[in-house]
mmCIF file of C-alpha atoms in Angstrom:
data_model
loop_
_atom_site.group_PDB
_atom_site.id
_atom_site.type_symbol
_atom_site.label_atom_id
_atom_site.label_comp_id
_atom_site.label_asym_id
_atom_site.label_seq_id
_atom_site.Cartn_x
_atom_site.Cartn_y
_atom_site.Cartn_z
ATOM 1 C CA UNK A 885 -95.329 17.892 4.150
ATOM 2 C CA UNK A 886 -92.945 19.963 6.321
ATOM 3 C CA UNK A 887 -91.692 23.249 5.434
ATOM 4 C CA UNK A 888 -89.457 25.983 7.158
ATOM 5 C CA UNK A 889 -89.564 29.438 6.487
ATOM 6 C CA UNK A 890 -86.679 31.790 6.971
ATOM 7 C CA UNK A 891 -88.333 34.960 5.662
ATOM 8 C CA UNK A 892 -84.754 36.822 6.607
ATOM 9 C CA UNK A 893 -82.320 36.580 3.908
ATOM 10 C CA UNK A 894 -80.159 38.832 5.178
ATOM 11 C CA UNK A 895 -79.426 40.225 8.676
ATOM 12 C CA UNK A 896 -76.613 42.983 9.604
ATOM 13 C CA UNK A 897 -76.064 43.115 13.631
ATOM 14 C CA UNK A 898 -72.770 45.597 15.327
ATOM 15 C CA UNK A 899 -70.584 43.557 17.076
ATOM 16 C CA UNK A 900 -71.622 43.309 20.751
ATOM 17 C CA UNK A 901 -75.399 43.566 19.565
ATOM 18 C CA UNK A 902 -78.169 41.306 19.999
ATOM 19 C CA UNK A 903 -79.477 39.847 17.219
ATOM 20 C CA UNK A 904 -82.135 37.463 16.252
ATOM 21 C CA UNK A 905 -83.005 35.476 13.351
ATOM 22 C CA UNK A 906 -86.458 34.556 12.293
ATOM 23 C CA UNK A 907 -87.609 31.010 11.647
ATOM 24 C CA UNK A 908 -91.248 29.479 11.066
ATOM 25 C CA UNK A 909 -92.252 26.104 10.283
ATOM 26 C CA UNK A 910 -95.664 24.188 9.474
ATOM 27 C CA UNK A 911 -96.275 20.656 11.146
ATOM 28 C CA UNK A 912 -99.207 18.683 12.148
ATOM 29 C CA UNK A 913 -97.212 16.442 14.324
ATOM 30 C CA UNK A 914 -96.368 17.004 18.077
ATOM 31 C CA UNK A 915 -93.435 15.178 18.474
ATOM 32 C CA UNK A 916 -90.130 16.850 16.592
ATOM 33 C CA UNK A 917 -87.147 18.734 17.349
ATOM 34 C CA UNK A 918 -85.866 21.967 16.119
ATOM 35 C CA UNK A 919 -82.372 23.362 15.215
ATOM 36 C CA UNK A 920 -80.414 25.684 14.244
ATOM 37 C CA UNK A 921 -77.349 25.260 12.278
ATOM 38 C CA UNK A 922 -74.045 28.069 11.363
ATOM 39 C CA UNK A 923 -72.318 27.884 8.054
ATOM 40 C CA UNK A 924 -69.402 30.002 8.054
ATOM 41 C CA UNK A 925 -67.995 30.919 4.667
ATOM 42 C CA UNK A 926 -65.977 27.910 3.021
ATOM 43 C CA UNK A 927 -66.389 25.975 6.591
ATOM 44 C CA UNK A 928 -68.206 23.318 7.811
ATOM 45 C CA UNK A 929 -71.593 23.427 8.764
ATOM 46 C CA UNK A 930 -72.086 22.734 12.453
ATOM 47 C CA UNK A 931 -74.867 22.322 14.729
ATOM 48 C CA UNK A 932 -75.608 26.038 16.629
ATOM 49 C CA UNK A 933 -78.479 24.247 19.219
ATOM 50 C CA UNK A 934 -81.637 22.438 19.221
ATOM 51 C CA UNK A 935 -85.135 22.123 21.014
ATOM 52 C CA UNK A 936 -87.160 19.283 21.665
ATOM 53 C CA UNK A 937 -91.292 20.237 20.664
ATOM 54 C CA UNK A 938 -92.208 19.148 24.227
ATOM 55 C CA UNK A 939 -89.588 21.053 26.223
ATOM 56 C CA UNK A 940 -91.243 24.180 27.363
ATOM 57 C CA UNK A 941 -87.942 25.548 28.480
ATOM 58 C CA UNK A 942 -86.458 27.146 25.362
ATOM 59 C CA UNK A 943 -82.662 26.081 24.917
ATOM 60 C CA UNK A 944 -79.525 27.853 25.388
ATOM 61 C CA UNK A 945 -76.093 27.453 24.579
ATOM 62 C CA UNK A 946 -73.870 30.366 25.409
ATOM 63 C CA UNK A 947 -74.441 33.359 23.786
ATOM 64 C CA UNK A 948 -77.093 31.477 21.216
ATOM 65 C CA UNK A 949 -80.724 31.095 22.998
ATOM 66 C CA UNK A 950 -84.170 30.044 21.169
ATOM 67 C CA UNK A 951 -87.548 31.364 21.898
ATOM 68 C CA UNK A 952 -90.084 28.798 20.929
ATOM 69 C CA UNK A 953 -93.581 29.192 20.669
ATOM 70 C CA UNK A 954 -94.875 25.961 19.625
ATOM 71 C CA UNK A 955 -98.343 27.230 19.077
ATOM 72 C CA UNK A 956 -97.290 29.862 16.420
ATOM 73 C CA UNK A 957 -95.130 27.155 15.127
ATOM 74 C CA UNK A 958 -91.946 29.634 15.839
ATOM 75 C CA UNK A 959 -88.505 29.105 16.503
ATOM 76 C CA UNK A 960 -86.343 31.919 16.967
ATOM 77 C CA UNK A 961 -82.534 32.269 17.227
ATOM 78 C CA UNK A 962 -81.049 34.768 19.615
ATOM 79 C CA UNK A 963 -77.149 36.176 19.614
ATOM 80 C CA UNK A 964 -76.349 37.986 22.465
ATOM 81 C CA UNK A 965 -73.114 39.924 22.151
ATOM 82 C CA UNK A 966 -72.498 39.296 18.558
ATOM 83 C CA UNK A 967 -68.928 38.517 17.313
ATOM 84 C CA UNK A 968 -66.971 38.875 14.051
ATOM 85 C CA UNK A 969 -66.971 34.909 14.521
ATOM 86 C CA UNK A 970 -70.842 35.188 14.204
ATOM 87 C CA UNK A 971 -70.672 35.857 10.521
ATOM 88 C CA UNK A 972 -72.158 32.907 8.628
ATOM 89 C CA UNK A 973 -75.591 31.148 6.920
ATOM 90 C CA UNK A 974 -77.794 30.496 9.684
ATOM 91 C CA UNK A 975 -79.606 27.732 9.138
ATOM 92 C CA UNK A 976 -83.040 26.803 10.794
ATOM 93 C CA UNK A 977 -84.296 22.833 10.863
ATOM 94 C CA UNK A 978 -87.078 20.451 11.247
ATOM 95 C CA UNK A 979 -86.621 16.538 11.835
ATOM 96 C CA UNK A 980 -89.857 14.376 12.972
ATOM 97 C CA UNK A 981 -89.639 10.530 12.886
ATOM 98 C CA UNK A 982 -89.821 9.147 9.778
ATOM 99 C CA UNK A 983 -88.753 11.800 7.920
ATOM 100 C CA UNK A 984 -85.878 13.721 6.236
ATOM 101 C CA UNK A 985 -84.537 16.645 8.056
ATOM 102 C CA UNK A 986 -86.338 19.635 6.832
ATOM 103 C CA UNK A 987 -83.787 22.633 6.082
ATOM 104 C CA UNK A 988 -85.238 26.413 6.051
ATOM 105 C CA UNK A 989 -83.594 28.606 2.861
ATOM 106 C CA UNK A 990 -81.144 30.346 5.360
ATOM 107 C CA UNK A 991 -80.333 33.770 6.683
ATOM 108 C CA UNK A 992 -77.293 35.755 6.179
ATOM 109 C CA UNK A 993 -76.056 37.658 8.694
ATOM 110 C CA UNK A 994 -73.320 40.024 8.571
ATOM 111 C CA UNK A 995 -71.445 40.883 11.599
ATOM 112 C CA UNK A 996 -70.155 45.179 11.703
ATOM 113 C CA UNK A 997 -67.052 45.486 13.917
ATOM 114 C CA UNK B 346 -62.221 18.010 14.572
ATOM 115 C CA UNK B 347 -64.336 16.737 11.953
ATOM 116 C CA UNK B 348 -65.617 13.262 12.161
ATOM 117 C CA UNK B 349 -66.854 13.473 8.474
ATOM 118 C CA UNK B 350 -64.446 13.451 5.798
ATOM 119 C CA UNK B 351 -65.400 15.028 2.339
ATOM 120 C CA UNK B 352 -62.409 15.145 -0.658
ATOM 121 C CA UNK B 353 -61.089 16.751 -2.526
ATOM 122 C CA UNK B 354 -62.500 20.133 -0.584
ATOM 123 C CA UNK B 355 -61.937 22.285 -4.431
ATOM 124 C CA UNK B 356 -61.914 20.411 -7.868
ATOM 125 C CA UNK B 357 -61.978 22.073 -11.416
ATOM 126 C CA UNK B 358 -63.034 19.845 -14.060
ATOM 127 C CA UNK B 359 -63.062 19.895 -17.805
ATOM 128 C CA UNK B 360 -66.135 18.855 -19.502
ATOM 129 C CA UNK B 361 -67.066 15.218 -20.036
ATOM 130 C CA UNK B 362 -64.844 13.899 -17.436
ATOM 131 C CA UNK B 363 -66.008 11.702 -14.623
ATOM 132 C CA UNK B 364 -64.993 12.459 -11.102
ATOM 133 C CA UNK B 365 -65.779 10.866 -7.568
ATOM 134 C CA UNK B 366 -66.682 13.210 -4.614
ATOM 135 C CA UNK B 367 -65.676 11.146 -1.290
ATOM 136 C CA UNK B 368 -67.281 10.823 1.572
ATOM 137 C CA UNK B 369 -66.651 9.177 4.985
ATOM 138 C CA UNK B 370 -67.769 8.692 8.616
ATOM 139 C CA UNK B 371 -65.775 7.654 11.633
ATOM 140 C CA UNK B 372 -69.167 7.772 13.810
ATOM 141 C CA UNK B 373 -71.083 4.644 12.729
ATOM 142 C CA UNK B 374 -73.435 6.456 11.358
ATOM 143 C CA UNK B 375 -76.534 4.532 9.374
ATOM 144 C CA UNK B 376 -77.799 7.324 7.560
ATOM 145 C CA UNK B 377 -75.638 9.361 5.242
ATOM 146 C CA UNK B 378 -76.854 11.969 2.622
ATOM 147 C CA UNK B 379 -75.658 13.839 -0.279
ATOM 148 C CA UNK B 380 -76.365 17.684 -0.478
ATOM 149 C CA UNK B 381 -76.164 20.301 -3.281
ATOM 150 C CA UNK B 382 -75.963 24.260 -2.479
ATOM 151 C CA UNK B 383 -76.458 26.404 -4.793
ATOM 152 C CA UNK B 384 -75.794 30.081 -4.967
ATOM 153 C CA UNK B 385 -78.223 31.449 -3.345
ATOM 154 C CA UNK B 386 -76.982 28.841 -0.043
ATOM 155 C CA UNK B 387 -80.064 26.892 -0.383
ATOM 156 C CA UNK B 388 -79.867 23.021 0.831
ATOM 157 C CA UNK B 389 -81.327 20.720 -1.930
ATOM 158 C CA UNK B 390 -81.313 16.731 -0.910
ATOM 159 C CA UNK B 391 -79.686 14.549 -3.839
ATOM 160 C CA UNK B 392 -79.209 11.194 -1.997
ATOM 161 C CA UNK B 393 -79.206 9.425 0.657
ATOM 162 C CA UNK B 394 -78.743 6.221 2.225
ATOM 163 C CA UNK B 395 -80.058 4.681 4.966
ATOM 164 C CA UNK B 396 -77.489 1.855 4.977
ATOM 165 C CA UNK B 397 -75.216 -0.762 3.473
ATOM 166 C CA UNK B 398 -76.311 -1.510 -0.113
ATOM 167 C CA UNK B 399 -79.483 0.988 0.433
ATOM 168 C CA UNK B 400 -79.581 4.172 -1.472
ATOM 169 C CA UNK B 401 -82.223 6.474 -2.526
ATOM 170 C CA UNK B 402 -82.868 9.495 -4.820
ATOM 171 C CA UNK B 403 -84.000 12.849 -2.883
ATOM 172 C CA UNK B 404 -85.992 15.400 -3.784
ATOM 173 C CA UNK B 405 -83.941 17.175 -6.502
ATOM 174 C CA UNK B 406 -83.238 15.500 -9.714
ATOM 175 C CA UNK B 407 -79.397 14.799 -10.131
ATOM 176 C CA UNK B 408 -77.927 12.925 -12.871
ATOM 177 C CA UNK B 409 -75.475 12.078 -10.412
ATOM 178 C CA UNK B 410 -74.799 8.693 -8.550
ATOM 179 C CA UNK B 411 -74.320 6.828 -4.856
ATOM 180 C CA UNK B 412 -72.996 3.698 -3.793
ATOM 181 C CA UNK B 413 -73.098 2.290 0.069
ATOM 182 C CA UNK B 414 -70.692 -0.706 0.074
ATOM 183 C CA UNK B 415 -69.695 0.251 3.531
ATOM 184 C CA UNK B 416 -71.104 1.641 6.304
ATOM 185 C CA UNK B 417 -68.511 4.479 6.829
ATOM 186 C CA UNK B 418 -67.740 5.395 2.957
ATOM 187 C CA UNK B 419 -70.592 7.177 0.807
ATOM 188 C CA UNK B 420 -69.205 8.219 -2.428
ATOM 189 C CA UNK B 421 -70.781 10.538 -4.849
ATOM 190 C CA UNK B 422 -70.518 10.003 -9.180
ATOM 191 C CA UNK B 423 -70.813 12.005 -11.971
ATOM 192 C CA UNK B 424 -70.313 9.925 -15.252
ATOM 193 C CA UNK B 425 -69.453 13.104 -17.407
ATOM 194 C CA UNK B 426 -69.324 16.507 -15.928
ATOM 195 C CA UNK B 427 -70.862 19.074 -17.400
ATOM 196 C CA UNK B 428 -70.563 22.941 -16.524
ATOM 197 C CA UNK B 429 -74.466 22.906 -14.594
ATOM 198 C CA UNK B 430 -73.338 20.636 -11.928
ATOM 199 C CA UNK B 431 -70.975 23.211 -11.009
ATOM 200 C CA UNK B 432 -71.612 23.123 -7.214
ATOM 201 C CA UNK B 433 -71.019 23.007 -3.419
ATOM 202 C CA UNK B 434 -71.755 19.258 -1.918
ATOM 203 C CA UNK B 435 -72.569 18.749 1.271
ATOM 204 C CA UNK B 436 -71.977 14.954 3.232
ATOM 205 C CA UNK B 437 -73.888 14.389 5.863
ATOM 206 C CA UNK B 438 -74.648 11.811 7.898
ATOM 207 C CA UNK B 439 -76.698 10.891 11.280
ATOM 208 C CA UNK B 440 -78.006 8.346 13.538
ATOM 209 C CA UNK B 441 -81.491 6.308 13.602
ATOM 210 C CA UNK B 442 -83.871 8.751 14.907
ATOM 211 C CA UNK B 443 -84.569 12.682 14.850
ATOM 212 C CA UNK B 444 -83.209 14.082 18.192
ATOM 213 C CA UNK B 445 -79.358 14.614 17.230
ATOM 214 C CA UNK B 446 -79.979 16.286 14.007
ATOM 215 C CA UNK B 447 -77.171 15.641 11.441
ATOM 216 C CA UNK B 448 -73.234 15.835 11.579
ATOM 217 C CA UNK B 449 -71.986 17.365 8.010
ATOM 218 C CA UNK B 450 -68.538 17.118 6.542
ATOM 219 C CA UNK B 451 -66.560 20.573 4.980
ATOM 220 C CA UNK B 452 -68.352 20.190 1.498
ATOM 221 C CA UNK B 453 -66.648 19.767 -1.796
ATOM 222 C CA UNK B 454 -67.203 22.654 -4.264
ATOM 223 C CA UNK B 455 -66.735 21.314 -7.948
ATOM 224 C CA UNK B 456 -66.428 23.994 -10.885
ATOM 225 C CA UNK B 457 -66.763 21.998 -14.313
ATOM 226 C CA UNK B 458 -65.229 24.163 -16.936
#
């Protein structure tokens, strides 16, 4: 079985700081896709950005940027110039065919104007 | 704009009442799913469907229920409420296959008193 590790409960970043959020996950298949999704207090939980397992390239969106290492089975989040806005559950994720999406147990982070 | 409706978004609830936690989809989604959060902001699967008149138990025990009578509507049913399934729920749904990851609605937190 899948499993994601967040082994960050809690992160604290000042606002215009970098920031990056931990994420590991264990798979014997090749063929998957990664993501990471923001929970903002009492909001909806939306989709931050994703990464296909055989895309070298590690994704982008903005100021939110993966590094993944597919060997180490990691999957990194990256805020560049962090905003109050940041503030929220990160959430990291593994879906493979034929299975349920696979939800890490989140990471706070805490955003210091 | 959210293309998954949950309602109500708050409900308090005495004891021994049954309520109905709604969910719907304007996407045409196949796949829905029912969430529970606890405290701690950790994701535990309760249902999920994979379409009309299919519905399956996840992997945390609930003594709640699911019905899929249509493809856009996947309601959620406790028979009589009792103050442990005080909660955040999470709707979800997606499409067939694992690249697009899943589309949730604004959750519905219940407090049975």
């Amino acid at each position: 079985a899948q499993t994601v590790t967040q082994s960050q409960p809690e992160m604290s970043v000042q606002e215009a700081e970098t920031v990056t959020l931990s994420c590991t996950y264990d798979t014997s298949e090749s063929d998957y896709y990664l993501f990471w999704y923001k929970q903002p207090p009492s909001r909806q939980m939306i989709l931050v950005i994703r990464q296909e397992a055989y895309k070298q390239q590690n994704a982008t969106e903005n100021r939110f940027s993966v590094n993944f290492q597919k060997a180490a089975k990691s999957f990194s989040l990256k805020i560049s110039d962090s905003q109050l806005g940041d503030a929220a559950m990160y959430f990291c994720a593994y879906h493979n065919a034929g299975n349920m999406l696979t939800f890490g147990g989140g990471t706070r982070l805490m955003v210091k104007p | 704009e959210a293309d998954i409706y949950q309602t109500p978004r708050y409900l308090v609830i005495g004891t021994g009442k049954k309520i109905t936690l709604e969910c719907s989809q304007t996407m045409g989604h196949d796949k829905m799913y029912w969430y529970q959060q606890d405290p701690g902001m950790e994701l535990h699967l309760i249902h999920y469907s994979y379409g009309v008149n299919s519905t399956e138990k996840g992997d945390l025990s609930s003594e709640s229920t699911v019905s899929r009578i249509r493809t856009e509507h996947f309601p959620l049913t406790l028979e009589s409420a009792r103050p442990s399934h005080t909660s955040q729920y999470l709707c979800a749904s997606s499409v067939r296959g694992f690249q697009e990851g899943y589309t949730f609605g604004s959750g519905t937190r219940l407090t049975v008193v």
